[in-house]
Short mmCIF file of N, CA and C in Angstrom, two decimals:
data_model
loop_
_atom_site.label_atom_id
_atom_site.label_comp_id
_atom_site.label_asym_id
_atom_site.label_seq_id
_atom_site.Cartn_x
_atom_site.Cartn_y
_atom_site.Cartn_z
N UNK A 958 2.28 -45.13 -37.74
CA UNK A 958 2.57 -43.81 -38.24
C UNK A 958 3.49 -43.94 -39.45
N UNK A 959 3.19 -43.24 -40.53
CA UNK A 959 4.03 -43.31 -41.72
C UNK A 959 4.27 -41.91 -42.28
N UNK A 960 5.36 -41.76 -43.02
CA UNK A 960 5.65 -40.55 -43.78
C UNK A 960 6.11 -40.97 -45.16
N UNK A 961 5.90 -40.13 -46.14
CA UNK A 961 6.34 -40.49 -47.48
C UNK A 961 5.80 -39.54 -48.51
N UNK A 962 5.80 -39.97 -49.77
CA UNK A 962 5.31 -39.14 -50.85
C UNK A 962 5.30 -39.86 -52.17
N UNK A 963 4.78 -39.19 -53.17
CA UNK A 963 4.64 -39.72 -54.52
C UNK A 963 5.86 -39.31 -55.32
N UNK A 964 6.46 -40.24 -56.06
CA UNK A 964 7.66 -39.95 -56.84
C UNK A 964 7.60 -40.65 -58.19
N UNK A 965 7.33 -39.90 -59.24
CA UNK A 965 7.44 -40.39 -60.62
C UNK A 965 6.69 -41.69 -60.89
N UNK A 966 5.52 -41.87 -60.31
CA UNK A 966 4.72 -43.06 -60.58
C UNK A 966 4.68 -44.08 -59.47
N UNK A 967 5.40 -43.85 -58.38
CA UNK A 967 5.34 -44.78 -57.25
C UNK A 967 5.24 -44.00 -55.95
N UNK A 968 4.78 -44.67 -54.92
CA UNK A 968 4.77 -44.07 -53.59
C UNK A 968 5.95 -44.62 -52.81
N UNK A 969 6.68 -43.76 -52.16
CA UNK A 969 7.81 -44.14 -51.32
C UNK A 969 7.44 -43.74 -49.90
N UNK A 970 7.53 -44.68 -48.97
CA UNK A 970 7.14 -44.32 -47.62
C UNK A 970 7.83 -45.16 -46.57
N UNK A 971 7.80 -44.66 -45.38
CA UNK A 971 8.35 -45.31 -44.20
C UNK A 971 7.16 -45.73 -43.35
N UNK A 972 7.18 -46.97 -42.89
CA UNK A 972 6.14 -47.47 -42.00
C UNK A 972 6.76 -48.50 -41.09
N UNK A 973 6.43 -48.40 -39.82
CA UNK A 973 7.03 -49.28 -38.82
C UNK A 973 8.55 -49.14 -38.90
N UNK A 974 9.27 -50.22 -39.21
CA UNK A 974 10.73 -50.15 -39.22
C UNK A 974 11.32 -50.32 -40.60
N UNK A 975 10.59 -50.00 -41.66
CA UNK A 975 11.14 -50.20 -42.99
C UNK A 975 10.74 -49.10 -43.95
N UNK A 976 11.42 -49.05 -45.08
CA UNK A 976 11.06 -48.17 -46.17
C UNK A 976 10.47 -49.04 -47.26
N UNK A 977 9.40 -48.56 -47.88
CA UNK A 977 8.63 -49.36 -48.81
C UNK A 977 8.35 -48.57 -50.07
N UNK A 978 8.10 -49.29 -51.17
CA UNK A 978 7.61 -48.67 -52.39
C UNK A 978 6.31 -49.36 -52.78
N UNK A 979 5.40 -48.60 -53.32
CA UNK A 979 4.12 -49.09 -53.78
C UNK A 979 3.94 -48.56 -55.19
N UNK A 980 3.80 -49.43 -56.16
CA UNK A 980 3.78 -48.99 -57.55
C UNK A 980 3.02 -49.98 -58.42
N UNK A 981 2.50 -49.49 -59.56
CA UNK A 981 1.92 -50.42 -60.53
C UNK A 981 3.06 -51.06 -61.33
N UNK A 982 3.02 -52.36 -61.53
CA UNK A 982 4.04 -53.02 -62.34
C UNK A 982 3.58 -53.07 -63.80
N UNK A 983 4.35 -53.74 -64.65
CA UNK A 983 4.04 -53.79 -66.09
C UNK A 983 2.67 -54.39 -66.36
N UNK A 984 2.23 -55.29 -65.51
CA UNK A 984 0.91 -55.91 -65.69
C UNK A 984 -0.20 -55.05 -65.08
N UNK A 985 0.16 -53.85 -64.61
CA UNK A 985 -0.76 -52.90 -64.00
C UNK A 985 -1.40 -53.42 -62.71
N UNK A 986 -0.75 -54.37 -62.08
CA UNK A 986 -1.20 -54.75 -60.75
C UNK A 986 -0.37 -53.94 -59.76
N UNK A 987 -0.88 -53.73 -58.60
CA UNK A 987 -0.17 -52.91 -57.62
C UNK A 987 0.76 -53.77 -56.79
N UNK A 988 1.96 -53.24 -56.52
CA UNK A 988 2.95 -53.99 -55.76
C UNK A 988 3.39 -53.16 -54.57
N UNK A 989 3.52 -53.84 -53.44
CA UNK A 989 4.08 -53.25 -52.24
C UNK A 989 5.32 -54.06 -51.91
N UNK A 990 6.48 -53.41 -51.94
CA UNK A 990 7.73 -54.12 -51.72
C UNK A 990 8.66 -53.31 -50.83
N UNK A 991 9.55 -54.00 -50.12
CA UNK A 991 10.58 -53.27 -49.37
C UNK A 991 11.43 -52.45 -50.35
N UNK A 992 11.81 -51.25 -49.93
CA UNK A 992 12.59 -50.39 -50.80
C UNK A 992 14.01 -50.92 -50.96
N UNK A 993 14.47 -50.95 -52.19
CA UNK A 993 15.83 -51.40 -52.49
C UNK A 993 16.82 -50.35 -52.00
N UNK A 994 17.87 -50.80 -51.34
CA UNK A 994 18.92 -49.91 -50.85
C UNK A 994 20.11 -49.91 -51.80
N UNK A 995 20.45 -51.07 -52.32
CA UNK A 995 21.65 -51.22 -53.14
C UNK A 995 21.34 -52.07 -54.36
N UNK A 996 21.15 -51.41 -55.51
CA UNK A 996 20.76 -52.14 -56.72
C UNK A 996 21.82 -53.13 -57.17
N UNK A 997 23.08 -52.89 -56.85
CA UNK A 997 24.14 -53.81 -57.27
C UNK A 997 24.11 -55.11 -56.48
N UNK A 998 23.41 -55.13 -55.35
CA UNK A 998 23.24 -56.35 -54.56
C UNK A 998 21.82 -56.88 -54.66
N UNK A 999 21.09 -56.46 -55.69
CA UNK A 999 19.69 -56.84 -55.84
C UNK A 999 19.49 -58.35 -55.94
N UNK A 1000 20.48 -59.07 -56.44
CA UNK A 1000 20.36 -60.52 -56.55
C UNK A 1000 20.48 -61.22 -55.20
N UNK A 1001 21.02 -60.52 -54.21
CA UNK A 1001 21.18 -61.09 -52.87
C UNK A 1001 20.21 -60.40 -51.92
N UNK A 1002 19.04 -60.99 -51.67
CA UNK A 1002 18.02 -60.33 -50.84
C UNK A 1002 18.49 -60.02 -49.43
N UNK A 1003 19.55 -60.68 -48.95
CA UNK A 1003 20.05 -60.38 -47.62
C UNK A 1003 20.73 -59.02 -47.55
N UNK A 1004 21.12 -58.47 -48.69
CA UNK A 1004 21.84 -57.20 -48.69
C UNK A 1004 21.31 -56.20 -49.70
N UNK A 1005 20.05 -56.32 -50.09
CA UNK A 1005 19.57 -55.41 -51.12
C UNK A 1005 18.53 -54.39 -50.64
N UNK A 1006 17.80 -54.65 -49.57
CA UNK A 1006 16.75 -53.72 -49.15
C UNK A 1006 17.09 -53.07 -47.82
N UNK A 1007 16.43 -51.94 -47.57
CA UNK A 1007 16.57 -51.26 -46.28
C UNK A 1007 16.25 -52.23 -45.15
N UNK A 1008 15.15 -52.95 -45.31
CA UNK A 1008 14.68 -53.86 -44.27
C UNK A 1008 15.68 -54.98 -44.00
N UNK A 1009 16.20 -55.59 -45.07
CA UNK A 1009 17.14 -56.71 -44.91
C UNK A 1009 18.42 -56.28 -44.21
N UNK A 1010 18.81 -55.03 -44.42
CA UNK A 1010 20.02 -54.50 -43.79
C UNK A 1010 19.77 -54.00 -42.37
N UNK A 1011 18.50 -53.93 -41.97
CA UNK A 1011 18.18 -53.41 -40.64
C UNK A 1011 18.21 -51.90 -40.60
N UNK A 1012 18.18 -51.26 -41.76
CA UNK A 1012 18.20 -49.80 -41.83
C UNK A 1012 16.77 -49.26 -41.80
N UNK A 1013 16.59 -48.10 -41.24
CA UNK A 1013 15.28 -47.45 -41.25
C UNK A 1013 15.46 -45.95 -41.10
N UNK A 1014 14.36 -45.24 -41.24
CA UNK A 1014 14.35 -43.78 -41.12
C UNK A 1014 13.06 -43.37 -40.45
N UNK A 1015 13.09 -42.26 -39.75
CA UNK A 1015 11.88 -41.78 -39.08
C UNK A 1015 11.05 -40.86 -39.97
N UNK A 1016 11.70 -40.20 -40.96
CA UNK A 1016 10.99 -39.29 -41.86
C UNK A 1016 11.41 -39.59 -43.29
N UNK A 1017 10.44 -39.81 -44.18
CA UNK A 1017 10.70 -40.02 -45.60
C UNK A 1017 9.84 -39.05 -46.39
N UNK A 1018 10.46 -38.37 -47.34
CA UNK A 1018 9.74 -37.46 -48.22
C UNK A 1018 10.32 -37.54 -49.62
N UNK A 1019 9.53 -37.15 -50.60
CA UNK A 1019 9.98 -37.10 -51.99
C UNK A 1019 10.03 -35.65 -52.42
N UNK A 1020 11.01 -35.34 -53.28
CA UNK A 1020 11.18 -33.97 -53.80
C UNK A 1020 12.00 -34.06 -55.07
N UNK A 1021 11.57 -33.32 -56.06
CA UNK A 1021 12.20 -33.37 -57.38
C UNK A 1021 12.28 -34.82 -57.84
N UNK A 1022 13.46 -35.32 -58.18
CA UNK A 1022 13.61 -36.69 -58.68
C UNK A 1022 14.15 -37.64 -57.61
N UNK A 1023 14.07 -37.26 -56.35
CA UNK A 1023 14.74 -38.00 -55.29
C UNK A 1023 13.78 -38.40 -54.17
N UNK A 1024 14.14 -39.48 -53.49
CA UNK A 1024 13.49 -39.85 -52.25
C UNK A 1024 14.47 -39.51 -51.13
N UNK A 1025 14.01 -38.85 -50.09
CA UNK A 1025 14.86 -38.43 -48.98
C UNK A 1025 14.49 -39.19 -47.71
N UNK A 1026 15.48 -39.53 -46.92
CA UNK A 1026 15.27 -40.18 -45.62
C UNK A 1026 16.01 -39.37 -44.57
N UNK A 1027 15.31 -39.05 -43.49
CA UNK A 1027 15.91 -38.29 -42.40
C UNK A 1027 15.81 -39.05 -41.10
N UNK A 1028 16.73 -38.74 -40.19
CA UNK A 1028 16.76 -39.39 -38.88
C UNK A 1028 16.89 -40.90 -39.09
N UNK A 1029 17.99 -41.31 -39.69
CA UNK A 1029 18.18 -42.68 -40.14
C UNK A 1029 19.27 -43.41 -39.36
N UNK A 1030 19.21 -44.73 -39.37
CA UNK A 1030 20.26 -45.52 -38.73
C UNK A 1030 21.18 -46.17 -39.76
N UNK A 1031 21.07 -45.76 -41.03
CA UNK A 1031 21.96 -46.32 -42.05
C UNK A 1031 23.38 -45.81 -41.83
N UNK A 1032 24.33 -46.57 -42.33
CA UNK A 1032 25.75 -46.27 -42.11
C UNK A 1032 26.11 -44.85 -42.55
N UNK A 1033 27.08 -44.25 -41.85
CA UNK A 1033 27.60 -42.94 -42.22
C UNK A 1033 28.37 -43.06 -43.53
N UNK A 1034 28.17 -42.13 -44.44
CA UNK A 1034 28.83 -42.13 -45.75
C UNK A 1034 28.74 -43.50 -46.39
N UNK A 1035 27.53 -43.90 -46.70
CA UNK A 1035 27.28 -45.23 -47.22
C UNK A 1035 27.94 -45.39 -48.59
N UNK A 1036 28.96 -46.21 -48.65
CA UNK A 1036 29.61 -46.54 -49.91
C UNK A 1036 29.67 -48.04 -50.10
N UNK A 1037 29.22 -48.78 -49.11
CA UNK A 1037 29.11 -50.23 -49.24
C UNK A 1037 28.07 -50.71 -48.25
N UNK A 1038 27.62 -51.91 -48.42
CA UNK A 1038 26.61 -52.44 -47.51
C UNK A 1038 27.13 -53.72 -46.88
N UNK A 1039 26.37 -54.22 -45.94
CA UNK A 1039 26.74 -55.47 -45.29
C UNK A 1039 27.18 -55.28 -43.85
N UNK A 1040 27.63 -54.07 -43.50
CA UNK A 1040 27.98 -53.82 -42.11
C UNK A 1040 26.70 -53.63 -41.32
N UNK A 1041 26.66 -54.07 -40.07
CA UNK A 1041 25.44 -53.87 -39.28
C UNK A 1041 25.22 -52.38 -39.03
N UNK A 1042 23.95 -51.96 -38.91
CA UNK A 1042 23.70 -50.56 -38.65
C UNK A 1042 24.18 -50.17 -37.25
N UNK A 1043 24.48 -48.89 -37.05
CA UNK A 1043 24.84 -48.46 -35.70
C UNK A 1043 23.65 -48.67 -34.76
N UNK A 1044 23.88 -48.75 -33.46
CA UNK A 1044 22.78 -49.08 -32.55
C UNK A 1044 21.72 -48.00 -32.43
N UNK A 1045 22.08 -46.75 -32.67
CA UNK A 1045 21.13 -45.66 -32.50
C UNK A 1045 20.94 -44.91 -33.81
N UNK A 1046 19.82 -44.24 -33.92
CA UNK A 1046 19.58 -43.40 -35.08
C UNK A 1046 20.56 -42.24 -35.09
N UNK A 1047 21.00 -41.85 -36.27
CA UNK A 1047 21.76 -40.63 -36.42
C UNK A 1047 20.76 -39.57 -36.83
N UNK A 1048 20.26 -38.86 -35.87
CA UNK A 1048 19.20 -37.89 -36.13
C UNK A 1048 19.68 -36.76 -37.03
N UNK A 1049 20.97 -36.59 -37.16
CA UNK A 1049 21.54 -35.53 -37.99
C UNK A 1049 21.58 -35.89 -39.47
N UNK A 1050 21.49 -37.16 -39.80
CA UNK A 1050 21.74 -37.61 -41.16
C UNK A 1050 20.52 -37.46 -42.06
N UNK A 1051 20.77 -36.88 -43.24
CA UNK A 1051 19.79 -36.83 -44.32
C UNK A 1051 20.40 -37.64 -45.47
N UNK A 1052 19.63 -38.55 -46.03
CA UNK A 1052 20.09 -39.35 -47.17
C UNK A 1052 19.13 -39.15 -48.33
N UNK A 1053 19.64 -39.32 -49.55
CA UNK A 1053 18.76 -39.28 -50.71
C UNK A 1053 19.16 -40.37 -51.69
N UNK A 1054 18.14 -40.84 -52.40
CA UNK A 1054 18.33 -41.90 -53.39
C UNK A 1054 18.95 -41.32 -54.65
N UNK A 1055 19.37 -42.21 -55.53
CA UNK A 1055 19.76 -41.81 -56.87
C UNK A 1055 18.52 -41.22 -57.54
N UNK A 1056 18.70 -40.27 -58.44
CA UNK A 1056 17.58 -39.66 -59.15
C UNK A 1056 16.76 -40.73 -59.88
N UNK A 1057 15.44 -40.59 -59.82
CA UNK A 1057 14.52 -41.56 -60.39
C UNK A 1057 13.93 -41.02 -61.68
N UNK A 1058 13.83 -41.88 -62.70
CA UNK A 1058 13.17 -41.47 -63.94
C UNK A 1058 11.70 -41.85 -63.87
N UNK A 1059 10.90 -41.26 -64.74
CA UNK A 1059 9.45 -41.51 -64.75
C UNK A 1059 9.15 -43.00 -64.83
N UNK A 1060 8.28 -43.47 -63.95
CA UNK A 1060 7.85 -44.86 -63.94
C UNK A 1060 8.78 -45.81 -63.20
N UNK A 1061 9.89 -45.30 -62.67
CA UNK A 1061 10.84 -46.14 -61.94
C UNK A 1061 10.68 -45.94 -60.44
N UNK A 1062 11.33 -46.77 -59.67
CA UNK A 1062 11.34 -46.64 -58.21
C UNK A 1062 12.78 -46.41 -57.75
N UNK A 1063 12.97 -45.81 -56.58
CA UNK A 1063 14.33 -45.64 -56.07
C UNK A 1063 14.98 -47.00 -55.82
N UNK A 1064 16.15 -47.23 -56.41
CA UNK A 1064 16.80 -48.53 -56.25
C UNK A 1064 18.25 -48.40 -55.79
N UNK A 1065 18.70 -47.20 -55.52
CA UNK A 1065 20.10 -47.07 -55.11
C UNK A 1065 20.28 -45.89 -54.17
N UNK A 1066 20.75 -46.18 -52.97
CA UNK A 1066 21.05 -45.17 -51.97
C UNK A 1066 22.54 -45.15 -51.66
N UNK A 1067 23.30 -46.02 -52.31
CA UNK A 1067 24.74 -46.11 -52.06
C UNK A 1067 25.45 -45.09 -52.93
N UNK A 1068 26.31 -44.29 -52.32
CA UNK A 1068 27.06 -43.25 -53.03
C UNK A 1068 28.05 -43.90 -53.99
N UNK A 1069 27.92 -43.54 -55.26
CA UNK A 1069 28.83 -44.05 -56.29
C UNK A 1069 29.14 -42.91 -57.25
N UNK A 1070 30.26 -43.03 -57.97
CA UNK A 1070 30.58 -42.04 -58.99
C UNK A 1070 29.55 -42.01 -60.09
N UNK A 1071 28.83 -43.11 -60.27
CA UNK A 1071 27.88 -43.25 -61.37
C UNK A 1071 26.46 -42.79 -61.02
N UNK A 1072 26.23 -42.26 -59.81
CA UNK A 1072 24.88 -41.84 -59.47
C UNK A 1072 24.88 -40.55 -58.65
N UNK A 1073 23.68 -40.09 -58.28
CA UNK A 1073 23.55 -38.88 -57.48
C UNK A 1073 23.07 -39.18 -56.06
N UNK A 1074 23.12 -40.44 -55.64
CA UNK A 1074 22.75 -40.76 -54.26
C UNK A 1074 23.75 -40.08 -53.33
N UNK A 1075 23.29 -39.75 -52.14
CA UNK A 1075 24.20 -39.09 -51.21
C UNK A 1075 23.64 -39.03 -49.81
N UNK A 1076 24.44 -38.49 -48.92
CA UNK A 1076 24.02 -38.28 -47.54
C UNK A 1076 24.87 -37.18 -46.94
N UNK A 1077 24.34 -36.57 -45.91
CA UNK A 1077 25.09 -35.55 -45.20
C UNK A 1077 24.57 -35.46 -43.77
N UNK A 1078 25.45 -35.03 -42.89
CA UNK A 1078 25.04 -34.77 -41.51
C UNK A 1078 24.73 -33.30 -41.42
N UNK A 1079 23.54 -33.00 -40.93
CA UNK A 1079 22.98 -31.67 -41.01
C UNK A 1079 23.14 -30.91 -39.70
N UNK A 1080 23.96 -29.89 -39.69
CA UNK A 1080 24.07 -29.00 -38.56
C UNK A 1080 24.99 -29.49 -37.46
N UNK A 1081 25.12 -28.64 -36.46
CA UNK A 1081 26.04 -28.90 -35.36
C UNK A 1081 25.37 -29.57 -34.17
N UNK A 1082 24.06 -29.66 -34.19
CA UNK A 1082 23.35 -30.27 -33.07
C UNK A 1082 22.88 -31.66 -33.46
N UNK A 1083 22.68 -32.50 -32.47
CA UNK A 1083 22.24 -33.87 -32.73
C UNK A 1083 20.74 -34.04 -32.50
N UNK A 1084 20.00 -32.93 -32.63
CA UNK A 1084 18.55 -33.05 -32.52
C UNK A 1084 17.99 -33.71 -33.77
N UNK A 1085 16.88 -34.40 -33.66
CA UNK A 1085 16.35 -35.15 -34.80
C UNK A 1085 15.89 -34.29 -35.96
N UNK A 1086 16.05 -34.81 -37.16
CA UNK A 1086 15.36 -34.26 -38.32
C UNK A 1086 13.90 -34.70 -38.16
N UNK A 1087 13.00 -33.76 -37.99
CA UNK A 1087 11.61 -34.10 -37.68
C UNK A 1087 10.67 -34.04 -38.87
N UNK A 1088 11.03 -33.28 -39.90
CA UNK A 1088 10.15 -33.13 -41.06
C UNK A 1088 10.94 -32.56 -42.22
N UNK A 1089 10.48 -32.83 -43.43
CA UNK A 1089 11.03 -32.25 -44.65
C UNK A 1089 9.85 -31.90 -45.53
N UNK A 1090 9.90 -30.70 -46.13
CA UNK A 1090 8.77 -30.26 -46.95
C UNK A 1090 9.28 -29.38 -48.09
N UNK A 1091 8.83 -29.65 -49.34
CA UNK A 1091 9.22 -28.80 -50.45
C UNK A 1091 8.68 -27.38 -50.28
N UNK A 1092 9.48 -26.42 -50.69
CA UNK A 1092 9.08 -25.02 -50.71
C UNK A 1092 9.66 -24.43 -51.98
N UNK A 1093 8.86 -24.36 -53.03
CA UNK A 1093 9.34 -23.89 -54.33
C UNK A 1093 10.41 -24.83 -54.85
N UNK A 1094 11.56 -24.29 -55.19
CA UNK A 1094 12.67 -25.10 -55.69
C UNK A 1094 13.59 -25.59 -54.59
N UNK A 1095 13.14 -25.55 -53.37
CA UNK A 1095 13.95 -25.95 -52.22
C UNK A 1095 13.25 -27.04 -51.42
N UNK A 1096 14.04 -27.74 -50.64
CA UNK A 1096 13.50 -28.67 -49.65
C UNK A 1096 13.85 -28.10 -48.28
N UNK A 1097 12.84 -27.86 -47.47
CA UNK A 1097 13.07 -27.35 -46.12
C UNK A 1097 13.18 -28.55 -45.19
N UNK A 1098 14.27 -28.60 -44.43
CA UNK A 1098 14.49 -29.68 -43.47
C UNK A 1098 14.37 -29.07 -42.08
N UNK A 1099 13.45 -29.62 -41.31
CA UNK A 1099 13.19 -29.12 -39.96
C UNK A 1099 13.79 -30.05 -38.92
N UNK A 1100 14.37 -29.45 -37.90
CA UNK A 1100 14.79 -30.17 -36.71
C UNK A 1100 14.02 -29.53 -35.55
N UNK A 1101 14.20 -30.01 -34.36
CA UNK A 1101 13.44 -29.48 -33.24
C UNK A 1101 13.60 -27.98 -33.02
N UNK A 1102 14.82 -27.47 -33.15
CA UNK A 1102 15.07 -26.04 -32.90
C UNK A 1102 15.87 -25.38 -34.01
N UNK A 1103 15.80 -25.91 -35.21
CA UNK A 1103 16.50 -25.29 -36.33
C UNK A 1103 15.84 -25.70 -37.64
N UNK A 1104 16.11 -24.90 -38.68
CA UNK A 1104 15.52 -25.13 -39.99
C UNK A 1104 16.59 -24.91 -41.05
N UNK A 1105 16.64 -25.80 -42.03
CA UNK A 1105 17.63 -25.75 -43.10
C UNK A 1105 16.95 -25.75 -44.45
N UNK A 1106 17.62 -25.19 -45.44
CA UNK A 1106 17.12 -25.16 -46.80
C UNK A 1106 18.10 -25.93 -47.69
N UNK A 1107 17.59 -26.90 -48.45
CA UNK A 1107 18.41 -27.64 -49.41
C UNK A 1107 17.97 -27.25 -50.80
N UNK A 1108 18.94 -27.04 -51.69
CA UNK A 1108 18.59 -26.85 -53.09
C UNK A 1108 19.54 -27.64 -53.97
N UNK A 1109 18.98 -28.12 -55.08
CA UNK A 1109 19.73 -28.96 -56.00
C UNK A 1109 20.68 -28.09 -56.81
N UNK A 1110 21.97 -28.46 -56.82
CA UNK A 1110 22.95 -27.73 -57.62
C UNK A 1110 23.70 -28.65 -58.58
N UNK A 1111 23.53 -29.96 -58.44
CA UNK A 1111 24.18 -30.92 -59.32
C UNK A 1111 25.67 -31.04 -59.02
N UNK A 1112 26.39 -31.64 -59.93
CA UNK A 1112 27.83 -31.81 -59.76
C UNK A 1112 28.15 -32.77 -58.62
N UNK A 1113 29.36 -32.67 -58.09
CA UNK A 1113 29.77 -33.58 -57.02
C UNK A 1113 29.05 -33.30 -55.71
N UNK A 1114 28.70 -32.07 -55.45
CA UNK A 1114 28.04 -31.73 -54.19
C UNK A 1114 26.56 -32.11 -54.21
N UNK A 1115 25.92 -32.07 -55.34
CA UNK A 1115 24.53 -32.44 -55.61
C UNK A 1115 23.54 -31.48 -54.94
N UNK A 1116 23.61 -31.34 -53.61
CA UNK A 1116 22.72 -30.41 -52.91
C UNK A 1116 23.52 -29.41 -52.07
N UNK A 1117 23.03 -28.18 -52.03
CA UNK A 1117 23.61 -27.16 -51.16
C UNK A 1117 22.66 -27.02 -49.97
N UNK A 1118 23.22 -26.89 -48.78
CA UNK A 1118 22.42 -26.77 -47.56
C UNK A 1118 22.77 -25.45 -46.88
N UNK A 1119 21.72 -24.74 -46.45
CA UNK A 1119 21.90 -23.48 -45.73
C UNK A 1119 21.04 -23.47 -44.47
N UNK A 1120 21.60 -22.98 -43.39
CA UNK A 1120 20.83 -22.78 -42.16
C UNK A 1120 19.97 -21.54 -42.35
N UNK A 1121 18.66 -21.66 -42.11
CA UNK A 1121 17.82 -20.47 -42.19
C UNK A 1121 17.30 -20.03 -40.82
N UNK A 1122 17.36 -20.91 -39.84
CA UNK A 1122 17.03 -20.51 -38.46
C UNK A 1122 17.68 -21.48 -37.48
N UNK A 1123 18.36 -20.94 -36.48
CA UNK A 1123 18.87 -21.80 -35.42
C UNK A 1123 18.05 -21.62 -34.15
N UNK A 1124 16.84 -21.05 -34.32
CA UNK A 1124 15.93 -20.83 -33.21
C UNK A 1124 14.60 -21.57 -33.39
N UNK A 1125 14.10 -21.59 -34.63
CA UNK A 1125 12.79 -22.17 -34.89
C UNK A 1125 12.91 -23.47 -35.69
N UNK A 1126 12.10 -24.44 -35.31
CA UNK A 1126 12.10 -25.72 -36.00
C UNK A 1126 10.70 -26.29 -36.02
N UNK A 1127 10.61 -27.60 -35.88
CA UNK A 1127 9.35 -28.31 -35.98
C UNK A 1127 9.36 -29.46 -34.99
N UNK A 1128 8.26 -29.67 -34.31
CA UNK A 1128 8.21 -30.68 -33.25
C UNK A 1128 8.10 -32.12 -33.76
N UNK A 1129 7.55 -32.33 -34.96
CA UNK A 1129 7.41 -33.70 -35.45
C UNK A 1129 6.82 -33.76 -36.83
N UNK A 1130 6.74 -34.96 -37.41
CA UNK A 1130 6.17 -35.11 -38.75
C UNK A 1130 4.75 -34.54 -38.84
N UNK A 1131 4.45 -33.96 -39.96
CA UNK A 1131 3.14 -33.38 -40.25
C UNK A 1131 2.81 -32.17 -39.40
N UNK A 1132 3.79 -31.58 -38.73
CA UNK A 1132 3.54 -30.38 -37.93
C UNK A 1132 3.69 -29.11 -38.78
N UNK A 1133 4.07 -29.25 -40.04
CA UNK A 1133 4.11 -28.14 -40.99
C UNK A 1133 3.32 -28.57 -42.23
N UNK A 1134 2.84 -27.59 -42.99
CA UNK A 1134 2.06 -27.92 -44.18
C UNK A 1134 2.31 -26.87 -45.25
N UNK A 1135 2.11 -27.28 -46.50
CA UNK A 1135 2.19 -26.32 -47.60
C UNK A 1135 1.03 -25.37 -47.49
N UNK A 1136 1.25 -24.12 -47.92
CA UNK A 1136 0.17 -23.15 -47.91
C UNK A 1136 -0.04 -22.65 -49.31
#
């Protein structure tokens, strides 16, 4: 089972226990590679990809210039790498990559002053983030019994999140669709 989407010339997706990118390289051959988590550690393969760090996500989607990961086991408030992941998924956590330019792939998920990567814990319940789907200029984040709306505002906060229902949600990936 996989989830993902198309982002500025590459496909970003989650499959099995890793996040991957699939893109044409300069020679126009297609490449499938583990998704980079920390571009500043790119020279050290032991600490540069989601897979090498043991990080994963249950839901991956693309929206605007970002790749989003939900229901993830990556560290809380990721500002450095190298620590082992927590033993269980943090179903509340939504993470997003640094903004991607046309033809590039997401290469940084670590929060830095120099980028727009970020993460937040969504809501008061620990139910899983089950799906994310664009709706106009917003990203709708679904949990089992609640629904949230994210919109890009830039600045230090980057995204604003609003609860739109604490009663209705989504049971799992692909259980909602654009109309």
